[in-house]
Amino acid sequence: MYHENLNWCLKVYTFLGVHPRKKGIFRTIHYVFNVSCPFVITSLTLIMLHLNRPFNIEYLGEASTALTTFPHAIMKLTTLFLQQSKIIDLLERTRSQFWTVDDDNVEIKRAKRIGKVLKNAYFYSVAFFMFTTILKTILTHDLAYRCYQPKWIPKTLLIIYQDYTCCVILFTLMSFDIMFQTLLFQTQLQFKMLNKKYKHLFDYENLGPTALKSMLKECVDHQSFLIDFVNRIKDTFSLSLLLFVGNIIVSLCMSVYIILSDNSKLNLKIEAVVHTIAGLNEIGLCYSIPAQMFMDEAAEIRNSIYFSNWYQRPRLAKEIIPLLIREQKPLTITAGGFVMIDLQMFLVACKTILSYSMFLNTITQLQ
């Protein structure tokens, strides 16, 4: 049985046409249709900008969502479609090779509670963004995203098409991000249980050398499995993570610029605020915080090994010392192999977003 969050993600993948277990021509057509929706709206937005040159702050603000969020969704949806075999392999490993979580342990309960809070905070922020976007089209009978409207397409039909596109992109982002977040949290819990086993490994005085070696081997084998599991996560999502980091920074730069600009209309500023909150929640709650918590737990392994009283069993010293040496290399989550995903990255991203948006605002005021 998969984690409940992963089961939810798989149900959404069925709607998106990227369920890793379902194959066939219908699934491919379903994916192509869904991925073409944001592509079409982005193309219509570019046509609008071309026909309305020179464009003002209003056009720039409303176009920024289509030109950043939509490619962001296309990239993640394509990753889910192309990496289906790797994704199902990761999911199967969580079901078949992860240790059973001890729900009675206080630390485990606390970690699970934190994970649930972060997941719900992100989910409801994106759901609110989707709700307000669709509600705007219902109340105003206007397009959710300003774009070029061909004369042969009825406005009502284009509104419905945009609302469907909004659902596709936001369900794509939610399911992808929650899956990644859940994989990191599950891995963190595995390292937490492994830390506990290492820390108390030599507390059993009645255990003979054979039984102790067997327990040590179980811990070492599981640690090797977890290291390989993390490497598989990076191999599956590394490129999409790199594109995501660049995309979200550009997107939020434009949103904060609109908020700071004196020329922006109130409705644009409100939409930019909602978009900024959802974007910061995404990068912080689904990536930086879970990755930091996982890396901190993985780094604690060397302390658990060292303070496990292993030196009281001199015969096992030759088994422990290589483990301590191996733990000198930290286990990290990176985007593209060089951008580390952690809290420092989140703070640097926030600083970059604020700096460039203020720079753009200053340039605009000087013109």
mmCIF file of C-alpha atoms in Angstrom:
data_model
loop_
_atom_site.group_PDB
_atom_site.id
_atom_site.type_symbol
_atom_site.label_atom_id
_atom_site.label_comp_id
_atom_site.label_asym_id
_atom_site.label_seq_id
_atom_site.Cartn_x
_atom_site.Cartn_y
_atom_site.Cartn_z
ATOM 1 C CA MET A 1 0.000 0.000 0.000
ATOM 2 C CA TYR A 2 1.403 3.378 -1.000
ATOM 3 C CA HIS A 3 1.362 6.386 1.282
ATOM 4 C CA GLU A 4 -2.020 8.162 1.164
ATOM 5 C CA ASN A 5 -0.451 11.222 -0.487
ATOM 6 C CA LEU A 6 1.036 9.059 -3.232
ATOM 7 C CA ASN A 7 -2.317 7.345 -3.801
ATOM 8 C CA TRP A 8 -3.907 10.780 -4.247
ATOM 9 C CA CYS A 9 -1.180 11.768 -6.711
ATOM 10 C CA LEU A 10 -1.785 8.613 -8.764
ATOM 11 C CA LYS A 11 -5.498 9.434 -9.004
ATOM 12 C CA VAL A 12 -4.637 12.906 -10.295
ATOM 13 C CA TYR A 13 -2.188 11.376 -12.793
ATOM 14 C CA THR A 14 -5.100 9.419 -14.262
ATOM 15 C CA PHE A 15 -6.913 12.711 -14.919
ATOM 16 C CA LEU A 16 -3.735 14.202 -16.417
ATOM 17 C CA GLY A 17 -2.997 11.187 -18.633
ATOM 18 C CA VAL A 18 0.377 10.413 -17.030
ATOM 19 C CA HIS A 19 -0.430 7.521 -14.671
ATOM 20 C CA PRO A 20 2.827 5.482 -14.643
ATOM 21 C CA ARG A 21 1.031 2.112 -14.716
ATOM 22 C CA LYS A 22 -1.360 2.898 -17.559
ATOM 23 C CA LYS A 23 -0.092 2.593 -21.110
ATOM 24 C CA GLY A 24 -1.545 2.668 -24.589
ATOM 25 C CA ILE A 25 -2.476 5.093 -27.328
ATOM 26 C CA PHE A 26 -5.406 6.577 -25.371
ATOM 27 C CA ARG A 27 -3.083 7.578 -22.532
ATOM 28 C CA THR A 28 -0.692 9.219 -25.001
ATOM 29 C CA ILE A 29 -3.525 11.148 -26.690
ATOM 30 C CA HIS A 30 -4.812 12.196 -23.262
ATOM 31 C CA TYR A 31 -1.349 13.502 -22.292
ATOM 32 C CA VAL A 32 -0.851 15.308 -25.626
ATOM 33 C CA PHE A 33 -4.204 17.070 -25.281
ATOM 34 C CA ASN A 34 -3.501 18.164 -21.701
ATOM 35 C CA VAL A 35 0.033 19.362 -22.425
ATOM 36 C CA SER A 36 -1.180 21.246 -25.507
ATOM 37 C CA CYS A 37 -3.653 23.317 -23.450
ATOM 38 C CA PRO A 38 -1.064 25.502 -21.660
ATOM 39 C CA PHE A 39 1.028 25.540 -24.845
ATOM 40 C CA VAL A 40 -1.896 27.001 -26.835
ATOM 41 C CA ILE A 41 -2.657 29.664 -24.202
ATOM 42 C CA THR A 42 1.029 30.616 -24.035
ATOM 43 C CA SER A 43 1.122 30.957 -27.828
ATOM 44 C CA LEU A 44 -2.001 33.152 -27.810
ATOM 45 C CA THR A 45 -0.393 35.308 -25.116
ATOM 46 C CA LEU A 46 2.720 35.809 -27.254
ATOM 47 C CA ILE A 47 0.514 36.796 -30.199
ATOM 48 C CA MET A 48 -1.267 39.334 -27.972
ATOM 49 C CA LEU A 49 2.045 40.860 -26.896
ATOM 50 C CA HIS A 50 3.205 41.031 -30.497
ATOM 51 C CA LEU A 51 0.030 42.804 -31.645
ATOM 52 C CA ASN A 52 0.034 45.285 -28.755
ATOM 53 C CA ARG A 53 3.613 46.548 -28.897
ATOM 54 C CA PRO A 54 4.813 48.523 -27.050
ATOM 55 C CA PHE A 55 3.048 46.747 -24.180
ATOM 56 C CA ASN A 56 2.416 48.411 -20.827
ATOM 57 C CA ILE A 57 2.606 47.180 -17.241
ATOM 58 C CA GLU A 58 -0.915 45.744 -17.410
ATOM 59 C CA TYR A 59 -0.108 43.523 -20.378
ATOM 60 C CA LEU A 60 3.214 42.527 -18.868
ATOM 61 C CA GLY A 61 1.587 41.583 -15.564
ATOM 62 C CA GLU A 62 -1.175 39.468 -17.031
ATOM 63 C CA ALA A 63 1.176 37.850 -19.527
ATOM 64 C CA SER A 64 3.763 36.891 -16.902
ATOM 65 C CA THR A 65 1.599 34.050 -15.530
ATOM 66 C CA ALA A 66 1.131 32.434 -18.929
ATOM 67 C CA LEU A 67 4.791 32.901 -19.867
ATOM 68 C CA THR A 68 6.166 31.377 -16.647
ATOM 69 C CA THR A 69 3.598 29.186 -14.866
ATOM 70 C CA PHE A 70 2.388 27.461 -18.032
ATOM 71 C CA PRO A 71 5.879 26.372 -19.228
ATOM 72 C CA HIS A 72 6.507 25.313 -15.616
ATOM 73 C CA ALA A 73 3.472 23.003 -15.767
ATOM 74 C CA ILE A 74 4.411 21.715 -19.241
ATOM 75 C CA MET A 75 7.868 20.781 -17.948
ATOM 76 C CA LYS A 76 6.525 18.891 -14.920
ATOM 77 C CA LEU A 77 3.766 17.155 -16.878
ATOM 78 C CA THR A 78 6.317 16.030 -19.478
ATOM 79 C CA THR A 79 8.624 14.755 -16.734
ATOM 80 C CA LEU A 80 5.784 12.658 -15.311
ATOM 81 C CA PHE A 81 5.080 11.246 -18.775
ATOM 82 C CA LEU A 82 8.672 10.505 -19.830
ATOM 83 C CA GLN A 83 9.979 9.272 -16.466
ATOM 84 C CA GLN A 84 7.106 6.866 -15.774
ATOM 85 C CA SER A 85 9.312 3.789 -15.344
ATOM 86 C CA LYS A 86 11.614 5.556 -12.871
ATOM 87 C CA ILE A 87 8.672 6.999 -10.949
ATOM 88 C CA ILE A 88 6.912 3.650 -10.558
ATOM 89 C CA ASP A 89 10.244 2.134 -9.473
ATOM 90 C CA LEU A 90 10.540 4.753 -6.718
ATOM 91 C CA LEU A 91 6.969 4.171 -5.590
ATOM 92 C CA GLU A 92 7.408 0.397 -5.522
ATOM 93 C CA ARG A 93 10.558 0.728 -3.421
ATOM 94 C CA THR A 94 8.661 2.767 -0.819
ATOM 95 C CA ARG A 95 6.102 -0.033 -0.589
ATOM 96 C CA SER A 96 8.321 -3.099 -0.669
ATOM 97 C CA GLN A 97 11.640 -2.053 0.914
ATOM 98 C CA PHE A 98 10.880 0.746 3.358
ATOM 99 C CA TRP A 99 10.737 -0.248 7.006
ATOM 100 C CA THR A 100 7.292 -0.164 8.598
ATOM 101 C CA VAL A 101 6.870 3.149 10.391
ATOM 102 C CA ASP A 102 6.403 2.936 14.158
ATOM 103 C CA ASP A 103 3.365 5.168 14.692
ATOM 104 C CA ASP A 104 3.693 4.936 18.491
ATOM 105 C CA ASN A 105 7.103 6.621 18.527
ATOM 106 C CA VAL A 106 6.869 10.253 19.690
ATOM 107 C CA GLU A 107 9.508 11.535 17.244
ATOM 108 C CA ILE A 108 7.868 9.705 14.344
ATOM 109 C CA LYS A 109 4.477 11.156 15.274
ATOM 110 C CA ARG A 110 5.954 14.643 15.394
ATOM 111 C CA ALA A 111 7.679 14.253 12.019
ATOM 112 C CA LYS A 112 4.480 12.932 10.412
ATOM 113 C CA ARG A 113 2.479 15.800 11.894
ATOM 114 C CA ILE A 114 4.926 18.361 10.470
ATOM 115 C CA GLY A 115 4.744 16.678 7.069
ATOM 116 C CA LYS A 116 0.950 16.764 7.103
ATOM 117 C CA VAL A 117 0.872 20.456 8.069
ATOM 118 C CA LEU A 118 3.283 21.412 5.277
ATOM 119 C CA LYS A 119 1.362 19.361 2.712
ATOM 120 C CA ASN A 120 -2.002 20.851 3.711
ATOM 121 C CA ALA A 121 -0.638 24.406 3.771
ATOM 122 C CA TYR A 122 0.660 24.037 0.221
ATOM 123 C CA PHE A 123 -2.407 22.194 -1.066
ATOM 124 C CA TYR A 124 -4.896 24.770 0.206
ATOM 125 C CA SER A 125 -2.834 27.741 -1.014
ATOM 126 C CA VAL A 126 -2.785 26.352 -4.565
ATOM 127 C CA ALA A 127 -6.441 25.294 -4.342
ATOM 128 C CA PHE A 128 -7.338 28.845 -3.299
ATOM 129 C CA PHE A 129 -5.369 30.215 -6.258
ATOM 130 C CA MET A 130 -7.271 27.902 -8.624
ATOM 131 C CA PHE A 131 -10.629 28.730 -7.019
ATOM 132 C CA THR A 132 -10.128 32.495 -7.300
ATOM 133 C CA THR A 133 -8.963 32.213 -10.909
ATOM 134 C CA ILE A 134 -12.032 30.247 -11.998
ATOM 135 C CA LEU A 135 -14.379 32.339 -9.837
ATOM 136 C CA LYS A 136 -13.159 35.477 -11.604
ATOM 137 C CA THR A 137 -14.214 34.072 -14.978
ATOM 138 C CA ILE A 138 -17.667 33.151 -13.643
ATOM 139 C CA LEU A 139 -18.365 36.518 -12.028
ATOM 140 C CA THR A 140 -16.942 38.746 -14.765
ATOM 141 C CA HIS A 141 -17.456 36.490 -17.799
ATOM 142 C CA ASP A 142 -13.933 37.472 -18.763
ATOM 143 C CA LEU A 143 -10.812 35.482 -19.615
ATOM 144 C CA ALA A 144 -8.789 34.108 -16.710
ATOM 145 C CA TYR A 145 -5.587 34.902 -18.629
ATOM 146 C CA ARG A 146 -5.512 37.785 -21.069
ATOM 147 C CA CYS A 147 -4.510 36.511 -24.484
ATOM 148 C CA TYR A 148 -5.264 36.954 -28.169
ATOM 149 C CA GLN A 149 -8.823 35.884 -28.989
ATOM 150 C CA PRO A 150 -9.306 34.642 -32.568
ATOM 151 C CA LYS A 151 -12.546 35.945 -34.059
ATOM 152 C CA TRP A 152 -13.736 32.458 -34.990
ATOM 153 C CA ILE A 153 -13.603 31.252 -31.345
ATOM 154 C CA PRO A 154 -16.605 32.234 -29.152
ATOM 155 C CA LYS A 155 -15.537 33.973 -25.948
ATOM 156 C CA THR A 156 -17.491 31.537 -23.757
ATOM 157 C CA LEU A 157 -15.696 28.594 -25.344
ATOM 158 C CA LEU A 158 -12.301 30.240 -24.771
ATOM 159 C CA ILE A 159 -13.214 30.910 -21.125
ATOM 160 C CA ILE A 160 -14.121 27.231 -20.612
ATOM 161 C CA TYR A 161 -10.895 26.187 -22.353
ATOM 162 C CA GLN A 162 -8.843 28.469 -20.095
ATOM 163 C CA ASP A 163 -10.604 27.197 -16.964
ATOM 164 C CA TYR A 164 -9.826 23.609 -17.974
ATOM 165 C CA THR A 165 -6.222 24.632 -18.666
ATOM 166 C CA CYS A 166 -6.050 26.226 -15.216
ATOM 167 C CA CYS A 167 -7.181 22.931 -13.645
ATOM 168 C CA VAL A 168 -4.621 20.970 -15.678
ATOM 169 C CA ILE A 169 -1.647 23.146 -14.744
ATOM 170 C CA LEU A 170 -2.516 23.482 -11.060
ATOM 171 C CA PHE A 171 -3.308 19.778 -10.595
ATOM 172 C CA THR A 172 -0.017 19.055 -12.359
ATOM 173 C CA LEU A 173 1.906 21.305 -9.985
ATOM 174 C CA MET A 174 0.104 20.026 -6.876
ATOM 175 C CA SER A 175 0.499 16.334 -7.692
ATOM 176 C CA PHE A 176 4.142 16.628 -8.770
ATOM 177 C CA ASP A 177 5.148 18.747 -5.781
ATOM 178 C CA ILE A 178 3.242 16.668 -3.212
ATOM 179 C CA MET A 179 4.750 13.460 -4.626
ATOM 180 C CA PHE A 180 8.270 14.901 -4.331
ATOM 181 C CA GLN A 181 7.528 16.259 -0.856
ATOM 182 C CA THR A 182 6.120 12.901 0.289
ATOM 183 C CA LEU A 183 9.099 10.937 -1.040
ATOM 184 C CA LEU A 184 11.455 13.202 0.917
ATOM 185 C CA PHE A 185 9.388 12.945 4.098
ATOM 186 C CA GLN A 186 9.171 9.163 3.829
ATOM 187 C CA THR A 187 12.938 8.971 3.325
ATOM 188 C CA GLN A 188 13.464 11.248 6.320
ATOM 189 C CA LEU A 189 11.358 8.909 8.484
ATOM 190 C CA GLN A 190 13.440 5.954 7.304
ATOM 191 C CA PHE A 191 16.635 7.746 8.328
ATOM 192 C CA LYS A 192 15.034 8.662 11.659
ATOM 193 C CA MET A 193 14.305 4.984 12.371
ATOM 194 C CA LEU A 194 17.790 4.046 11.175
ATOM 195 C CA ASN A 195 19.311 6.621 13.534
ATOM 196 C CA LYS A 196 17.414 5.101 16.428
ATOM 197 C CA LYS A 197 18.630 1.584 15.562
ATOM 198 C CA TYR A 198 22.247 2.704 15.206
ATOM 199 C CA LYS A 199 22.125 4.692 18.447
ATOM 200 C CA HIS A 200 20.892 1.733 20.517
ATOM 201 C CA LEU A 201 22.673 -0.998 18.582
ATOM 202 C CA PHE A 202 25.190 -1.761 21.326
ATOM 203 C CA ASP A 203 22.826 -1.298 24.271
ATOM 204 C CA TYR A 204 21.873 -4.976 24.257
ATOM 205 C CA GLU A 205 24.501 -6.543 26.513
ATOM 206 C CA ASN A 206 23.030 -10.040 26.212
ATOM 207 C CA LEU A 207 23.414 -10.146 22.432
ATOM 208 C CA GLY A 208 26.207 -12.331 21.150
ATOM 209 C CA PRO A 209 28.620 -11.280 18.375
ATOM 210 C CA THR A 210 26.670 -13.154 15.695
ATOM 211 C CA ALA A 211 23.322 -11.539 16.537
ATOM 212 C CA LEU A 212 24.966 -8.131 16.826
ATOM 213 C CA LYS A 213 26.634 -8.506 13.443
ATOM 214 C CA SER A 214 23.294 -9.496 11.952
ATOM 215 C CA MET A 215 21.633 -6.349 13.347
ATOM 216 C CA LEU A 216 24.534 -4.216 12.141
ATOM 217 C CA LYS A 217 24.303 -5.757 8.673
ATOM 218 C CA GLU A 218 20.575 -4.990 8.566
ATOM 219 C CA CYS A 219 21.286 -1.341 9.376
ATOM 220 C CA VAL A 220 24.125 -1.057 6.859
ATOM 221 C CA ASP A 221 22.078 -2.704 4.102
ATOM 222 C CA HIS A 222 19.128 -0.384 4.732
ATOM 223 C CA GLN A 223 21.414 2.639 4.789
ATOM 224 C CA SER A 224 22.914 1.602 1.440
ATOM 225 C CA PHE A 225 19.401 1.152 0.063
ATOM 226 C CA LEU A 226 18.382 4.643 1.241
ATOM 227 C CA ILE A 227 21.472 6.230 -0.310
ATOM 228 C CA ASP A 228 20.665 4.498 -3.596
ATOM 229 C CA PHE A 229 17.017 5.588 -3.262
ATOM 230 C CA VAL A 230 18.036 9.233 -2.862
ATOM 231 C CA ASN A 231 20.316 8.970 -5.893
ATOM 232 C CA ARG A 232 17.383 7.590 -7.885
ATOM 233 C CA ILE A 233 15.244 10.568 -6.808
ATOM 234 C CA LYS A 234 17.938 12.955 -8.016
ATOM 235 C CA ASP A 235 18.356 11.058 -11.274
ATOM 236 C CA THR A 236 14.603 11.189 -11.933
ATOM 237 C CA PHE A 237 13.898 14.818 -11.019
ATOM 238 C CA SER A 238 17.243 16.633 -11.274
ATOM 239 C CA LEU A 239 16.632 18.423 -14.591
ATOM 240 C CA SER A 240 13.030 19.345 -13.799
ATOM 241 C CA LEU A 241 14.163 20.714 -10.416
ATOM 242 C CA LEU A 242 16.758 22.925 -12.100
ATOM 243 C CA LEU A 243 14.226 24.308 -14.584
ATOM 244 C CA PHE A 244 11.731 24.771 -11.760
ATOM 245 C CA VAL A 245 14.123 26.865 -9.663
ATOM 246 C CA GLY A 246 14.920 29.182 -12.573
ATOM 247 C CA ASN A 247 11.290 29.424 -13.634
ATOM 248 C CA ILE A 248 9.845 30.153 -10.197
ATOM 249 C CA ILE A 249 12.384 32.908 -9.536
ATOM 250 C CA VAL A 250 11.516 34.674 -12.807
ATOM 251 C CA SER A 251 7.791 34.211 -12.183
ATOM 252 C CA LEU A 252 7.891 35.597 -8.646
ATOM 253 C CA CYS A 253 10.145 38.470 -9.726
ATOM 254 C CA MET A 254 7.369 39.617 -12.060
ATOM 255 C CA SER A 255 4.702 39.152 -9.379
ATOM 256 C CA VAL A 256 6.585 41.169 -6.756
ATOM 257 C CA TYR A 257 7.360 43.807 -9.411
ATOM 258 C CA ILE A 258 3.623 44.182 -10.066
ATOM 259 C CA ILE A 259 2.951 44.471 -6.318
ATOM 260 C CA LEU A 260 5.576 47.215 -5.931
ATOM 261 C CA SER A 261 4.666 49.134 -9.075
ATOM 262 C CA ASP A 262 2.586 52.297 -8.691
ATOM 263 C CA ASN A 263 1.165 51.791 -12.189
ATOM 264 C CA SER A 264 -0.451 48.429 -11.465
ATOM 265 C CA LYS A 265 -4.212 48.172 -11.054
ATOM 266 C CA LEU A 266 -5.611 46.871 -7.763
ATOM 267 C CA ASN A 267 -6.949 43.641 -9.276
ATOM 268 C CA LEU A 268 -3.522 42.920 -10.783
ATOM 269 C CA LYS A 269 -1.852 43.495 -7.417
ATOM 270 C CA ILE A 270 -4.280 41.155 -5.654
ATOM 271 C CA GLU A 271 -3.661 38.420 -8.234
ATOM 272 C CA ALA A 272 0.100 38.982 -7.898
ATOM 273 C CA VAL A 273 -0.105 38.650 -4.099
ATOM 274 C CA VAL A 274 -2.009 35.347 -4.365
ATOM 275 C CA HIS A 275 0.459 34.095 -6.983
ATOM 276 C CA THR A 276 3.443 35.108 -4.828
ATOM 277 C CA ILE A 277 2.067 33.326 -1.748
ATOM 278 C CA ALA A 278 1.386 30.146 -3.744
ATOM 279 C CA GLY A 279 4.841 30.283 -5.377
ATOM 280 C CA LEU A 280 6.723 30.811 -2.110
ATOM 281 C CA ASN A 281 4.698 28.014 -0.509
ATOM 282 C CA GLU A 282 5.628 25.736 -3.390
ATOM 283 C CA ILE A 283 9.366 26.307 -3.242
ATOM 284 C CA GLY A 284 9.478 26.407 0.558
ATOM 285 C CA LEU A 285 6.955 23.807 1.727
ATOM 286 C CA CYS A 286 7.476 21.213 -1.013
ATOM 287 C CA TYR A 287 11.198 21.482 -1.683
ATOM 288 C CA SER A 288 13.424 23.520 0.651
ATOM 289 C CA ILE A 289 11.980 22.529 4.040
ATOM 290 C CA PRO A 290 11.486 18.781 3.293
ATOM 291 C CA ALA A 291 14.950 18.574 1.693
ATOM 292 C CA GLN A 292 16.548 20.343 4.667
ATOM 293 C CA MET A 293 14.778 18.077 7.166
ATOM 294 C CA PHE A 294 15.824 14.991 5.213
ATOM 295 C CA MET A 295 19.468 16.115 4.912
ATOM 296 C CA ASP A 296 19.654 16.968 8.626
ATOM 297 C CA GLU A 297 18.339 13.506 9.516
ATOM 298 C CA ALA A 298 20.756 11.812 7.100
ATOM 299 C CA ALA A 299 23.678 13.820 8.519
ATOM 300 C CA GLU A 300 22.753 12.635 12.021
ATOM 301 C CA ILE A 301 23.703 9.056 11.074
ATOM 302 C CA ARG A 302 27.401 9.604 11.813
ATOM 303 C CA ASN A 303 26.588 10.926 15.303
ATOM 304 C CA SER A 304 24.277 7.999 15.997
ATOM 305 C CA ILE A 305 27.003 5.559 14.963
ATOM 306 C CA TYR A 306 29.743 7.316 16.922
ATOM 307 C CA PHE A 307 27.741 7.624 20.155
ATOM 308 C CA SER A 308 26.415 4.055 20.033
ATOM 309 C CA ASN A 309 29.113 2.764 22.437
ATOM 310 C CA TRP A 310 30.638 0.718 19.626
ATOM 311 C CA TYR A 311 34.072 1.019 21.242
ATOM 312 C CA GLN A 312 32.863 -1.302 24.028
ATOM 313 C CA ARG A 313 32.880 -4.104 21.456
ATOM 314 C CA PRO A 314 36.455 -3.947 20.079
ATOM 315 C CA ARG A 315 35.875 -6.904 17.763
ATOM 316 C CA LEU A 316 33.303 -4.889 15.815
ATOM 317 C CA ALA A 317 35.481 -1.781 15.508
ATOM 318 C CA LYS A 318 36.656 -2.840 12.051
ATOM 319 C CA GLU A 319 32.998 -2.921 10.967
ATOM 320 C CA ILE A 320 32.164 0.526 12.377
ATOM 321 C CA ILE A 321 35.164 2.609 11.294
ATOM 322 C CA PRO A 322 34.415 2.281 7.526
ATOM 323 C CA LEU A 323 30.868 3.478 8.246
ATOM 324 C CA LEU A 324 32.195 6.575 10.003
ATOM 325 C CA ILE A 325 34.510 7.275 7.075
ATOM 326 C CA ARG A 326 31.664 6.865 4.559
ATOM 327 C CA GLU A 327 29.502 9.316 6.490
ATOM 328 C CA GLN A 328 32.009 12.135 5.944
ATOM 329 C CA LYS A 329 30.372 12.728 2.555
ATOM 330 C CA PRO A 330 26.988 14.429 3.106
ATOM 331 C CA LEU A 331 23.848 13.194 1.383
ATOM 332 C CA THR A 332 22.185 16.079 -0.467
ATOM 333 C CA ILE A 333 19.341 16.893 -2.854
ATOM 334 C CA THR A 334 20.512 18.910 -5.849
ATOM 335 C CA ALA A 335 18.949 20.415 -8.955
ATOM 336 C CA GLY A 336 20.949 19.755 -12.091
ATOM 337 C CA GLY A 337 23.739 18.312 -9.973
ATOM 338 C CA PHE A 338 24.951 21.662 -8.622
ATOM 339 C CA VAL A 339 22.081 23.717 -7.098
ATOM 340 C CA MET A 340 21.507 22.388 -3.591
ATOM 341 C CA ILE A 341 17.865 22.308 -2.513
ATOM 342 C CA ASP A 342 17.736 23.461 1.107
ATOM 343 C CA LEU A 343 16.654 26.374 3.285
ATOM 344 C CA GLN A 344 19.651 28.426 2.189
ATOM 345 C CA MET A 345 18.510 28.084 -1.427
ATOM 346 C CA PHE A 346 15.045 29.297 -0.399
ATOM 347 C CA LEU A 347 16.490 32.375 1.313
ATOM 348 C CA VAL A 348 18.773 33.117 -1.645
ATOM 349 C CA ALA A 349 15.786 32.786 -3.993
ATOM 350 C CA CYS A 350 13.742 35.211 -1.860
ATOM 351 C CA LYS A 351 16.627 37.687 -1.829
ATOM 352 C CA THR A 352 17.059 37.392 -5.602
ATOM 353 C CA ILE A 353 13.329 37.839 -6.238
ATOM 354 C CA LEU A 354 13.121 40.948 -4.074
ATOM 355 C CA SER A 355 16.347 42.458 -5.434
ATOM 356 C CA TYR A 356 15.468 42.083 -9.113
ATOM 357 C CA SER A 357 11.849 43.169 -8.659
ATOM 358 C CA MET A 358 12.986 46.346 -6.876
ATOM 359 C CA PHE A 359 15.559 46.920 -9.607
ATOM 360 C CA LEU A 360 12.872 46.613 -12.300
ATOM 361 C CA ASN A 361 10.600 48.941 -10.354
ATOM 362 C CA THR A 362 13.369 51.544 -10.039
ATOM 363 C CA ILE A 363 14.137 51.366 -13.769
ATOM 364 C CA THR A 364 10.434 51.821 -14.558
ATOM 365 C CA GLN A 365 10.193 54.903 -12.339
ATOM 366 C CA LEU A 366 13.235 56.473 -13.986
ATOM 367 C CA GLN A 367 11.765 56.122 -17.475
#
